[in-house]
Coordinates of C-alpha atoms (C1' of nucleotides) in Angstrom, one line a residue:
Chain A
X1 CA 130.2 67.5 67.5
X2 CA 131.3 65.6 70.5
X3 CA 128.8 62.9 70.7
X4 CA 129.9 62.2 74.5
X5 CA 129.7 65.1 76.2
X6 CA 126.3 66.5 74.2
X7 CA 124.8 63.2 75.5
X8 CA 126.0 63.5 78.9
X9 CA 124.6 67.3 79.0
X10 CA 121.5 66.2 77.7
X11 CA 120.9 63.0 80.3
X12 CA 121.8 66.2 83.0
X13 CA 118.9 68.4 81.9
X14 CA 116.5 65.6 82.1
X15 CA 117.6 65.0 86.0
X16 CA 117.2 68.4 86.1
X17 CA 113.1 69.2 87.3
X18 CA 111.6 71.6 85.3
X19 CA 110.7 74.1 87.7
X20 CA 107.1 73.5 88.5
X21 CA 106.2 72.1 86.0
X22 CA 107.5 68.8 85.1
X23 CA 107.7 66.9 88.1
X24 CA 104.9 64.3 88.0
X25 CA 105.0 62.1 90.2
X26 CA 102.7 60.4 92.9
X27 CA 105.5 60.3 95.6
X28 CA 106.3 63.1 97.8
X29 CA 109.5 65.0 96.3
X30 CA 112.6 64.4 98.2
X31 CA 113.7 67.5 100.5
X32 CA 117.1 67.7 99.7
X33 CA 116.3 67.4 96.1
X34 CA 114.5 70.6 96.5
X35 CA 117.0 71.8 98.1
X36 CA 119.7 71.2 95.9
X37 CA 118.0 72.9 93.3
X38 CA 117.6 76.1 95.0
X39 CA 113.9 75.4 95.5
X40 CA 112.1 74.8 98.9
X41 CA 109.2 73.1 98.6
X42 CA 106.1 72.6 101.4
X43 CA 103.4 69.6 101.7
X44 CA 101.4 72.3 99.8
X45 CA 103.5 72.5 97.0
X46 CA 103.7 68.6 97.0
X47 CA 100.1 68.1 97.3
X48 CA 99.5 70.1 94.3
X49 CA 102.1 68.7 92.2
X50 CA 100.9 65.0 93.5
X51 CA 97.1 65.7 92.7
X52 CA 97.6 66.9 89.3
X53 CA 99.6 64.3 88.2
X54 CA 96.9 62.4 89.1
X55 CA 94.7 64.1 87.4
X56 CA 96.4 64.6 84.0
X57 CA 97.2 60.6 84.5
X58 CA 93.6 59.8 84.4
X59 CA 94.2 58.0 88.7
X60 CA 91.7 60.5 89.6
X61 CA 88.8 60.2 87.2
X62 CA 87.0 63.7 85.2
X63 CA 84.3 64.6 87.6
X64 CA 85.4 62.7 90.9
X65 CA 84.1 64.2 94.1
X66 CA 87.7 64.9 95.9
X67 CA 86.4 64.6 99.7
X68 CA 89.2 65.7 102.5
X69 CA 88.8 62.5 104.0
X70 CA 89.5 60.8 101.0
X71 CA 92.9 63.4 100.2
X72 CA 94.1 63.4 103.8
X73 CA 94.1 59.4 103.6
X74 CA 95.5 59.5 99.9
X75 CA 98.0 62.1 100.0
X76 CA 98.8 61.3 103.8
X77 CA 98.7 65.4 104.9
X78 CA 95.9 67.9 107.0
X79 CA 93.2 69.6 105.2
X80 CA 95.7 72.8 105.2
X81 CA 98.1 71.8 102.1
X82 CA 95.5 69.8 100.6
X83 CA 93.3 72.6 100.3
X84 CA 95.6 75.0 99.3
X85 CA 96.8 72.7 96.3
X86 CA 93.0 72.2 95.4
X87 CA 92.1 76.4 95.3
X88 CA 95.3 76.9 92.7
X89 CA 94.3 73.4 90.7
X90 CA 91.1 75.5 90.7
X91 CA 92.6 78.5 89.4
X92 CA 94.1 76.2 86.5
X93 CA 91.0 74.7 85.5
X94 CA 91.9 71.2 86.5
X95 CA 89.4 70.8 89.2
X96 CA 86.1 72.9 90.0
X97 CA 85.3 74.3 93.4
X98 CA 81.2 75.2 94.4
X99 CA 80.8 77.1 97.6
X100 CA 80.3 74.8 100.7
X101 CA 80.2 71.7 98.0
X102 CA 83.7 70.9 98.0
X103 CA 86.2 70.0 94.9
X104 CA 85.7 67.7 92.2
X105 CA 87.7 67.3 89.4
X106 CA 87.1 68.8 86.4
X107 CA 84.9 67.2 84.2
X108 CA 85.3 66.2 80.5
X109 CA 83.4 67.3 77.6
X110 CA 83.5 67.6 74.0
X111 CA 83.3 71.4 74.1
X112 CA 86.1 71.9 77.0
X113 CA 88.3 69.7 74.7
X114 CA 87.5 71.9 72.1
X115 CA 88.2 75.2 73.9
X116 CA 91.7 73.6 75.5
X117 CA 92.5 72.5 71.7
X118 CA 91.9 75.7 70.3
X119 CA 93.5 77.9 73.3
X120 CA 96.7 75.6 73.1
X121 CA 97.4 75.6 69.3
X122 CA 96.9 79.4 69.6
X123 CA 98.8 80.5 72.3
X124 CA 101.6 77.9 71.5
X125 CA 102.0 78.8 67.7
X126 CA 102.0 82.1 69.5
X127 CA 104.8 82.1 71.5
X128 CA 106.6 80.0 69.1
X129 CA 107.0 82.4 66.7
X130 CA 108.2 85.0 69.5
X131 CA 110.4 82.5 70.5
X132 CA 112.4 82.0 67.1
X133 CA 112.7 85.5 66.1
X134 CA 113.7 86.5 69.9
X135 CA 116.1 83.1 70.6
X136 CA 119.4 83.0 71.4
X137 CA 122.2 80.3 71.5
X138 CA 121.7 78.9 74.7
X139 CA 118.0 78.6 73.5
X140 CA 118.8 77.0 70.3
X141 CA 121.4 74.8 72.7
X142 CA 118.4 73.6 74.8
X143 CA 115.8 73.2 71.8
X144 CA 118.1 70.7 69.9
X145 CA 118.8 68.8 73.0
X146 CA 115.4 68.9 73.8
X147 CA 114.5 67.4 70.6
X148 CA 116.8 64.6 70.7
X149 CA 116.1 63.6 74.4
X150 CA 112.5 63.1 72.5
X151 CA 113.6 61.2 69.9
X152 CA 116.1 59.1 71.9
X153 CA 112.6 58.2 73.9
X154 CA 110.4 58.6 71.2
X155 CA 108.4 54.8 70.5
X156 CA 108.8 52.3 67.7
X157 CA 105.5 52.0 65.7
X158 CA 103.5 49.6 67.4
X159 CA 104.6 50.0 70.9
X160 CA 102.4 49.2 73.5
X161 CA 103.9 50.5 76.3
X162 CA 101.7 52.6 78.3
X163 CA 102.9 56.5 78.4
X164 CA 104.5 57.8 82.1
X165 CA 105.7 60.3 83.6
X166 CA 109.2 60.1 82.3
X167 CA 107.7 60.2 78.7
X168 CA 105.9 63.0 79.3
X169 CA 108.4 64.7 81.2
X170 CA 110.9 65.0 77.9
X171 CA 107.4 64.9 75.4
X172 CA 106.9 68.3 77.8
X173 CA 110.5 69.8 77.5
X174 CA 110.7 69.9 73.8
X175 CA 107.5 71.8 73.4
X176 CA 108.6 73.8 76.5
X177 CA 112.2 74.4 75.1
X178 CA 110.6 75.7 71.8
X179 CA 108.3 78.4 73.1
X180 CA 111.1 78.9 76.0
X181 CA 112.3 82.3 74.2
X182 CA 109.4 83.9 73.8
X183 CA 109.8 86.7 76.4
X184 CA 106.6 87.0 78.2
X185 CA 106.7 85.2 81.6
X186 CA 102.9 85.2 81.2
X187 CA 102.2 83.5 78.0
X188 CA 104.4 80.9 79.3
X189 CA 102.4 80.5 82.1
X190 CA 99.5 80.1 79.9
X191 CA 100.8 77.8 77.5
X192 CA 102.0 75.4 80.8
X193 CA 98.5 75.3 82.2
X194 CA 96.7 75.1 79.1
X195 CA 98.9 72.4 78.5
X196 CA 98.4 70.4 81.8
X197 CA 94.7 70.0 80.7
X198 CA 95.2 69.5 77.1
X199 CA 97.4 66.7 78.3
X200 CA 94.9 65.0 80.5
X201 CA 93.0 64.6 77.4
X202 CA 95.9 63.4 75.2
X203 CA 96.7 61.0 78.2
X204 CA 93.0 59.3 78.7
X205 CA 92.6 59.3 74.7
X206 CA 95.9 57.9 74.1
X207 CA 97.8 55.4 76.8
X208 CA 99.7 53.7 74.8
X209 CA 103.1 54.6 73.0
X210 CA 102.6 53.7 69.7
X211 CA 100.7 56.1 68.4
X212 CA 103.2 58.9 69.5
X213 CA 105.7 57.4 67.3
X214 CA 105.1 59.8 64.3
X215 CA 105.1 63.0 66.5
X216 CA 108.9 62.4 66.7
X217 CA 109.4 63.2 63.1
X218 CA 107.2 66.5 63.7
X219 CA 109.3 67.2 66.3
X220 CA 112.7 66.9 64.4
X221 CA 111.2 69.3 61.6
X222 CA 109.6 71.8 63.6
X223 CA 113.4 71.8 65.5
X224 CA 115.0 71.8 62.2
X225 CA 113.0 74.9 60.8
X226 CA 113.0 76.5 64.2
X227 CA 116.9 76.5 64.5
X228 CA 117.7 78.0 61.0
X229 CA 114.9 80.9 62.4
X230 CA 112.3 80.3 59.7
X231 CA 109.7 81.1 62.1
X232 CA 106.5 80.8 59.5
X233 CA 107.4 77.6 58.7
X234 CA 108.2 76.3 61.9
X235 CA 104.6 77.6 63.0
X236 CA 102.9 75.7 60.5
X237 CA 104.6 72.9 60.8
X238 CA 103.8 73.0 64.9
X239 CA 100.4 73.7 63.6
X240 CA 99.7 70.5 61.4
X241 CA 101.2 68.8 64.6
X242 CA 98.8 70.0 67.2
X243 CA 96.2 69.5 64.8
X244 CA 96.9 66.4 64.0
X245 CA 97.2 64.9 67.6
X246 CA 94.3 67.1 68.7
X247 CA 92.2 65.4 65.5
X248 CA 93.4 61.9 67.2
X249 CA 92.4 62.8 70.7
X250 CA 88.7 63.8 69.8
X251 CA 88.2 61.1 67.5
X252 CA 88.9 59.0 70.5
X253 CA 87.0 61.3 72.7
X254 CA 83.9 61.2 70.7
X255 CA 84.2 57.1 70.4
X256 CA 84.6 56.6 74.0
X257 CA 83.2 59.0 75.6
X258 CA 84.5 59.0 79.0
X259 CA 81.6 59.5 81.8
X260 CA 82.2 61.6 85.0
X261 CA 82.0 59.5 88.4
X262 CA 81.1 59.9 91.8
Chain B
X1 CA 63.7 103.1 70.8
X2 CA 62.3 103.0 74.3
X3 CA 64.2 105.4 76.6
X4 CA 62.9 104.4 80.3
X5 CA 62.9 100.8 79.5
X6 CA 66.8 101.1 78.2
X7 CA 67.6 103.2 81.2
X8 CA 66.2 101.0 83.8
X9 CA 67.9 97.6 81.8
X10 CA 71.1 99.1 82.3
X11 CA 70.4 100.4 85.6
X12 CA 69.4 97.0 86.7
X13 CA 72.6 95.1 85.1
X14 CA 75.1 97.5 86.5
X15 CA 73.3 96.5 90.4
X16 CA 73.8 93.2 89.4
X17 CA 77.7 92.2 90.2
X18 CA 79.5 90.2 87.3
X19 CA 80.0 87.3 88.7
X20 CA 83.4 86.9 90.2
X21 CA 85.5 89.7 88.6
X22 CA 83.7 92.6 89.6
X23 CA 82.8 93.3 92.8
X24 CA 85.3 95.2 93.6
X25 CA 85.3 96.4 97.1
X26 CA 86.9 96.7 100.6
X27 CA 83.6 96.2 102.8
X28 CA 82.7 91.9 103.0
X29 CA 79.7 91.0 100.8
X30 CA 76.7 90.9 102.6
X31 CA 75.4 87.3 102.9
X32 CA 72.1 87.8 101.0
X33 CA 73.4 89.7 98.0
X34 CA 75.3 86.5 97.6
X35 CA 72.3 84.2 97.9
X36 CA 70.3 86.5 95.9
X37 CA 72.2 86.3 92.9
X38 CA 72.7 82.3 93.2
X39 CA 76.1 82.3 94.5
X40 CA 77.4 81.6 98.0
X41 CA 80.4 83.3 99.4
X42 CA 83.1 82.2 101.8
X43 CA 85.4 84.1 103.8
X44 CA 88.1 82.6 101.2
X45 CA 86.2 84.6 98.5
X46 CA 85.6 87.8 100.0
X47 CA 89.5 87.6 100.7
X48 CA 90.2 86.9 97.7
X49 CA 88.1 90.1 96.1
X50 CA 89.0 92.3 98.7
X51 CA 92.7 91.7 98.7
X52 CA 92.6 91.9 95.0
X53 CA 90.7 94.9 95.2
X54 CA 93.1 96.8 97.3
X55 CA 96.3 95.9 95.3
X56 CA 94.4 97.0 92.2
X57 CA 93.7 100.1 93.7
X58 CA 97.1 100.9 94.9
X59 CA 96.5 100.8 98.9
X60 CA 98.3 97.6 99.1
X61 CA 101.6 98.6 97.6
X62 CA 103.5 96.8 94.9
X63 CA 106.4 94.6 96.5
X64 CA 104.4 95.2 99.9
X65 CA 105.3 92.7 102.2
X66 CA 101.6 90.7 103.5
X67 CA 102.2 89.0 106.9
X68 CA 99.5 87.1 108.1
X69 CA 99.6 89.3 111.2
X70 CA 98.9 92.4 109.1
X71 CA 96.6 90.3 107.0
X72 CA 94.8 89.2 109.8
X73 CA 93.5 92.0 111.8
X74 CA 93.4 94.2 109.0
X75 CA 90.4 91.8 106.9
X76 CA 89.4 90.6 110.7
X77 CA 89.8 86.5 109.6
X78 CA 91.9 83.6 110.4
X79 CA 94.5 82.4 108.0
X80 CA 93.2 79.6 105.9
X81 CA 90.7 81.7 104.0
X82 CA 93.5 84.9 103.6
X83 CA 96.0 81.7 102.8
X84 CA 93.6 80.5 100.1
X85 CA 93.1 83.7 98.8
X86 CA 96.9 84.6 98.6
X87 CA 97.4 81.1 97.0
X88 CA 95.1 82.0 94.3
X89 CA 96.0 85.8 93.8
X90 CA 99.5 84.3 93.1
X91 CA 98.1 81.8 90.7
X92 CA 97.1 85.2 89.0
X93 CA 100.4 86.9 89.2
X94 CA 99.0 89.4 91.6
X95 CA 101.3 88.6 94.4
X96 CA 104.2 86.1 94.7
X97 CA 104.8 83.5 97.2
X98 CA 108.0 82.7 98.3
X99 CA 108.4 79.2 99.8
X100 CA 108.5 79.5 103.2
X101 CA 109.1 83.0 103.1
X102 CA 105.8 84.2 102.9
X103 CA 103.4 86.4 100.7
X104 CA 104.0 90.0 99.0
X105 CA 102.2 92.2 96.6
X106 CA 103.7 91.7 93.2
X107 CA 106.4 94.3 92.7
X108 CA 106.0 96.5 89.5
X109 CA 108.3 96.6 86.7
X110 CA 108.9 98.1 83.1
X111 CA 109.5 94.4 81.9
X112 CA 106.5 93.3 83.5
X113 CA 104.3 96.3 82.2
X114 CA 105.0 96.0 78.7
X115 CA 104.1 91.7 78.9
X116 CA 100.9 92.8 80.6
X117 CA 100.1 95.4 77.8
X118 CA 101.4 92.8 75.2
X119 CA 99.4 90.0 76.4
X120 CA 96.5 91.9 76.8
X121 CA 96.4 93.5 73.8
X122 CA 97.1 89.9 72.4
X123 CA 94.3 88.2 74.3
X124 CA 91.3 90.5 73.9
X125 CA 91.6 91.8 70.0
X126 CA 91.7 88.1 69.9
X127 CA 88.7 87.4 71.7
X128 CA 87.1 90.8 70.2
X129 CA 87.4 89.2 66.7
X130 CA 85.5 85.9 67.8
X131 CA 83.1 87.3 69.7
X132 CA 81.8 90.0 66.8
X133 CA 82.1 86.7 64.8
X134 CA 79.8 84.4 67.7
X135 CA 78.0 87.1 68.7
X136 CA 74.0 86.6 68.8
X137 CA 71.5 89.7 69.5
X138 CA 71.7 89.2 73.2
X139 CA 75.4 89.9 73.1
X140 CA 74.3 92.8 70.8
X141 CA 72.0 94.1 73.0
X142 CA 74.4 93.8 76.5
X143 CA 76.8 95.1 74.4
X144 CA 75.1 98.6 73.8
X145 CA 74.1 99.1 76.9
X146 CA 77.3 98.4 78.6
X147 CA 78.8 100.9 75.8
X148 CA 75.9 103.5 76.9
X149 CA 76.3 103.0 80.5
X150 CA 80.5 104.0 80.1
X151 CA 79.2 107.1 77.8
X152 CA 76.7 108.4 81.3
X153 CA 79.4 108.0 83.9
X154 CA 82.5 109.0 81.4
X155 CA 84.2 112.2 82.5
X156 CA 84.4 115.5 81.2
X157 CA 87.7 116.7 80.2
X158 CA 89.4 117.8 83.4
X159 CA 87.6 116.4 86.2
X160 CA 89.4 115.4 88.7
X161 CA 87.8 113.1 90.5
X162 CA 89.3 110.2 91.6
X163 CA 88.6 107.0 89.6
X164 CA 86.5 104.4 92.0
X165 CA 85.2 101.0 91.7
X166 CA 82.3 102.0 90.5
X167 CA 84.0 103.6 87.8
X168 CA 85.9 100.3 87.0
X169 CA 83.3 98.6 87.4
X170 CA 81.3 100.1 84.2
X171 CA 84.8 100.2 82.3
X172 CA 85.5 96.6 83.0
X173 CA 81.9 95.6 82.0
X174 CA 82.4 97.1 78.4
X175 CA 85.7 95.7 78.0
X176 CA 84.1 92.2 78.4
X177 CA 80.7 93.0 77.2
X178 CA 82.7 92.9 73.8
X179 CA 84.4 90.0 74.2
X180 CA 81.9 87.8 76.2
X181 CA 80.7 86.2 73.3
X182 CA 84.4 84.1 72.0
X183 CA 82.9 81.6 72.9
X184 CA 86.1 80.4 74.8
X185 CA 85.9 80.5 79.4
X186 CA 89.6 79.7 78.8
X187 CA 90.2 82.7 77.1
X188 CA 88.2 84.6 78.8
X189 CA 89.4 83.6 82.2
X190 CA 92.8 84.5 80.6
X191 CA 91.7 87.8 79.7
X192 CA 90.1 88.6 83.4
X193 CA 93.5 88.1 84.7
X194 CA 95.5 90.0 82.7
X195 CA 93.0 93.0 83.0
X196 CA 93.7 92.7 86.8
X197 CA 97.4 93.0 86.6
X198 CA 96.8 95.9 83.9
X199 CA 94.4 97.6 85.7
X200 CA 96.1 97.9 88.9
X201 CA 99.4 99.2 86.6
X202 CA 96.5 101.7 85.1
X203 CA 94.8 103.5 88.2
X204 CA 98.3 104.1 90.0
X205 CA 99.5 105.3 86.9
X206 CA 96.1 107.2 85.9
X207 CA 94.7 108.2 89.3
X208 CA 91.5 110.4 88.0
X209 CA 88.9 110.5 85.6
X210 CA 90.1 113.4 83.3
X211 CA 92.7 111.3 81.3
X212 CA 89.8 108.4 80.4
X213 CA 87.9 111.0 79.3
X214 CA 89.0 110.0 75.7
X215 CA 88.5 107.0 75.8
X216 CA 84.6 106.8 76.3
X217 CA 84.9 108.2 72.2
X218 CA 87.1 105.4 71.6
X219 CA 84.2 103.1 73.3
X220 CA 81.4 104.4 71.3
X221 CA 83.5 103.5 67.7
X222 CA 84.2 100.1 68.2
X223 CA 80.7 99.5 69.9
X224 CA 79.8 100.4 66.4
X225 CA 82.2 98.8 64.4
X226 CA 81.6 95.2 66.2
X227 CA 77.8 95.9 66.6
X228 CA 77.8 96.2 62.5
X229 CA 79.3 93.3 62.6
X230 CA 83.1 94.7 61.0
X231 CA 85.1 92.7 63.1
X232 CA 88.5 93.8 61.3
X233 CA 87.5 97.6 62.0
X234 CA 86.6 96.9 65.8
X235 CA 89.9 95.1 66.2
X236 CA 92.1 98.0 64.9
X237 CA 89.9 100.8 66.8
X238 CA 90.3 98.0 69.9
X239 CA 94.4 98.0 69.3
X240 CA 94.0 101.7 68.9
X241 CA 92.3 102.0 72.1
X242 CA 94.5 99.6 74.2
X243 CA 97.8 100.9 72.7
X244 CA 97.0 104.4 73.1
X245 CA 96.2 103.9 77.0
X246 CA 99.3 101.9 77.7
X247 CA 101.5 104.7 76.1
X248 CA 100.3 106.7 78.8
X249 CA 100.2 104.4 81.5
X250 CA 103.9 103.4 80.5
X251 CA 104.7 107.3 79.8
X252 CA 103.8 107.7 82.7
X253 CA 105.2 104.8 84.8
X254 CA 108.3 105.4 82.6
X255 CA 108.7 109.0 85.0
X256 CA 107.4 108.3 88.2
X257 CA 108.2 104.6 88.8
X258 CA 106.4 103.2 91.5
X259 CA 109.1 101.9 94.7
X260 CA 108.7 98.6 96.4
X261 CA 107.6 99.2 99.9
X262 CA 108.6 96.8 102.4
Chain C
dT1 C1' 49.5 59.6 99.1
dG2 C1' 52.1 63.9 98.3
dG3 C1' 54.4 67.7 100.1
dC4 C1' 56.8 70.3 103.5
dA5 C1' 59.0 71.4 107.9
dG6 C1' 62.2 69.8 111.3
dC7 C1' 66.0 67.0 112.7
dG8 C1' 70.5 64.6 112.6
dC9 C1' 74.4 63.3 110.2
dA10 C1' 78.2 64.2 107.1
dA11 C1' 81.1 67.3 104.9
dT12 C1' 83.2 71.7 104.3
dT13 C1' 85.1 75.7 106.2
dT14 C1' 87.3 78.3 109.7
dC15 C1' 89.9 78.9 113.8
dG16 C1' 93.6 78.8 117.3
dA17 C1' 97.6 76.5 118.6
dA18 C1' 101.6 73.5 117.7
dA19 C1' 105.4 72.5 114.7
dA20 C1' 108.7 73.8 111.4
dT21 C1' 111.4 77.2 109.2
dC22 C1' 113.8 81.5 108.5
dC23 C1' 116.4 85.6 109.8
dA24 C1' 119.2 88.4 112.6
dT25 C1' 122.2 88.6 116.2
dC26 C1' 125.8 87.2 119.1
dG27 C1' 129.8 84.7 120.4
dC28 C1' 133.6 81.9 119.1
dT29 C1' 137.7 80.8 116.4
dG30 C1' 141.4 81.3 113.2
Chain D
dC1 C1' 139.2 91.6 112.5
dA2 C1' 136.8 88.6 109.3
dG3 C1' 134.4 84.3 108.9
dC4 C1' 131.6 80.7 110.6
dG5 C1' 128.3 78.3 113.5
dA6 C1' 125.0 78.5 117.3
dT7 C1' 120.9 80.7 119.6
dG8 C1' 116.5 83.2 120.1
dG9 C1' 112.6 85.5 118.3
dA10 C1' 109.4 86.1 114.7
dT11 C1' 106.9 84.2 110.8
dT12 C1' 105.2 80.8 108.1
dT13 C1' 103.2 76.3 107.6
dT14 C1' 100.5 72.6 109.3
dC15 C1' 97.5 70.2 112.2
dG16 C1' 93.3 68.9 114.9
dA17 C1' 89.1 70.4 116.5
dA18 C1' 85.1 73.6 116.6
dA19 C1' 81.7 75.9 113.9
dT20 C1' 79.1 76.3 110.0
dT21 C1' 76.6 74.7 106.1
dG22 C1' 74.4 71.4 103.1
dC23 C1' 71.8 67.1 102.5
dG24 C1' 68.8 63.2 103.3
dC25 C1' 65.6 61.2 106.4
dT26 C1' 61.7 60.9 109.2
dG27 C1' 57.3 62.3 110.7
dC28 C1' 53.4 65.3 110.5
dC29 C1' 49.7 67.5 108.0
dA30 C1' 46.5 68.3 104.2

DNA sequence: TGGCAGCGCAATTTCGAAAATCCATCGCTG
DNA sequence: CAGCGATGGATTTTCGAAATTGCGCTGCCA
């Protein structure tokens, strides 16, 4: 295997934006890096990829009223985009929209948790075992880069540092690269919104690194079982995984309990 | 069992509109129907109904091109509450937004058909097995008369009258009747959805009544199966149900494939 | 003192116009 | 004559202000 040029194609992919999906960030995406990758993007498109960072980072707090004048000073942009971005966000589940009341963003509780928890390790284990029997090369290509990219970032036991957006980004690409296969454009879409909330959980319950240190061995054996297409035990091994991080997360939850705000 | 009392329950819960995935109609909702029933509408959410009503029922064609001229004077609004609307219907995969480029109905496809029927095949024998599982005697009880209420306005072989909202309307509240007690909005949101996209692939492909004349049979068994609590049995008479329908809807969208209109 | 109607402020929602973008056409150049 | 860049019109996108709605306060009345 040549060691070089895998690495360089794998530093590539992660410069690479993930459609819409990945890029989290709190600053206003570059035009002519939309451009270049075929992909206009409006203050609307911005706004809503700005505010649910945001959100799934914990900045803007479960159950935060999310007044215009507060967004248009924030976010720097009319009413227009901002609502725009707030009706899809809406649609998604990440923030909650009463008649005449305005936005807020979706509150916590134990039994959303649940629901996410139990909708993601469904739909995921799902696709995943669409995904294997229906992959090809260039998917199993992308899974094992994908993989390593996660392990190449994945923390020491004991890290402290706290979790950002890059982590996320390639945390986000190996799960994404696993299911990537599975044929319906729908499911996918599913599994990425489902996961955006499920994530805002993960993210408030766990800031630190450390304790995603073990997930990069799960990763490495779901990849392994996934590549030679033994697509029952590359479920159950994704299974224990989501179950186990899920079990973490709503330990944490019900410790610390994490109270709406106004 | 009382027969006057049953009568005038259903009669009563088919006035009353499901929340927001049934009222499906082209006229704006009068103001106090929407106070009435604790809700408050917006020109956004009539939009979004309306539009969503017409691409379901075929008169906005698939592919069709929605300029916000057109938009405008035909639903007599400005274009922030048709923009929201669009921004959400897209979130829903009922039309596509191209950067810049504007709105249009989403096109029709085989590949896009058979994820549809896949997913929502997927999604509600899913949610039919936990909800005959969660199910409580109120769930029992809405259940049978949503099944009833399908059995009065189900065709007889060979009528040929059109199928209306009203008659989606009833079909739609069975379909969720069934699954309303999962215990899951996420899945059940997921569900709406996809019955949306289905539905609209559905009545262009199934334009009258006579064809879903079987299918008020098909009703009546698994409102028996679930309502005695044989979950397994209602699931396969479900998959029966759903697969025999989309082998007719794809039989027939298989000869007479619906054009883009621009 | 408690309750309710009316009033005024603040916030959302909607509109109409300005700005930005796209597309087709035309003219120029090699 | 083909290819490329500029120009004009049409459309989308965004903004700022008007209109509508909700909410809290005050004052009146029982």
């Amino acid at each position: 295997m040549d060691w070089a040029l895998n690495l360089e194609r794998i530093v590539l992919s992660l410069l690479r934006p993930m459609e819409d999906v990945l890029p989290l960030s709190v600053a206003p995406t570059m035009p002519f890096v939309a451009h270049d990758f075929g992909q206009t993007f409006s203050k609307s498109s911005d706004a809503l990829r700005r505010i649910r960072a945001d959100i799934v980072a914990g900045k803007l707090q479960p159950g935060q009223k999310l007044s215009f004048k507060f967004l248009v000073t924030c976010y720097d942009m009319g009413t227009s985009p901002l609502r725009e971005a707030l009706c899809q966000l809406a649609g998604q589940g990440m923030v909650e929209l009463e008649s005449q009341r305005g936005f807020r963003v979706a509150p916590v509780s134990r039994a959303d948790l649940e629901d996410v928890i139990a909708m993601r390790a469904h739909a995921e284990i799902y696709a995943a075992g669409l995904s294997i029997t229906r992959g090809n090369d260039a998917w199993r290509r992308n899974l094992g880069d994908a993989s390593l990219a996660f392990t190449l970032v994945a923390a020491k036991a004991g890290d402290q540092r706290p979790i950002d957006e890059r982590w996320e980004e390639i945390h986000r690409r190996f799960h994404f690269a696993l299911i990537g296969a599975c044929g319906s454009p729908t499911l996918l879409q599913f599994c990425k919104q489902i996961s955006h909330r499920y994530d805002r959980y993960r993210r408030i319950a766990i800031p630190v690194q450390a304790v995603m240190a073990g997930p990069a061995q799960d990763h490495r054996e779901i990849t392994q079982a996934a590549l030679s297409g033994n697509s029952k035990q590359a479920q159950s091994l994704l299974r224990r995984h989501i179950d186990d991080m899920a079990g973490v997360v709503l330990e944490r939850y019900h410790r610390g309990a994490w109270m709406p705000k106004d």
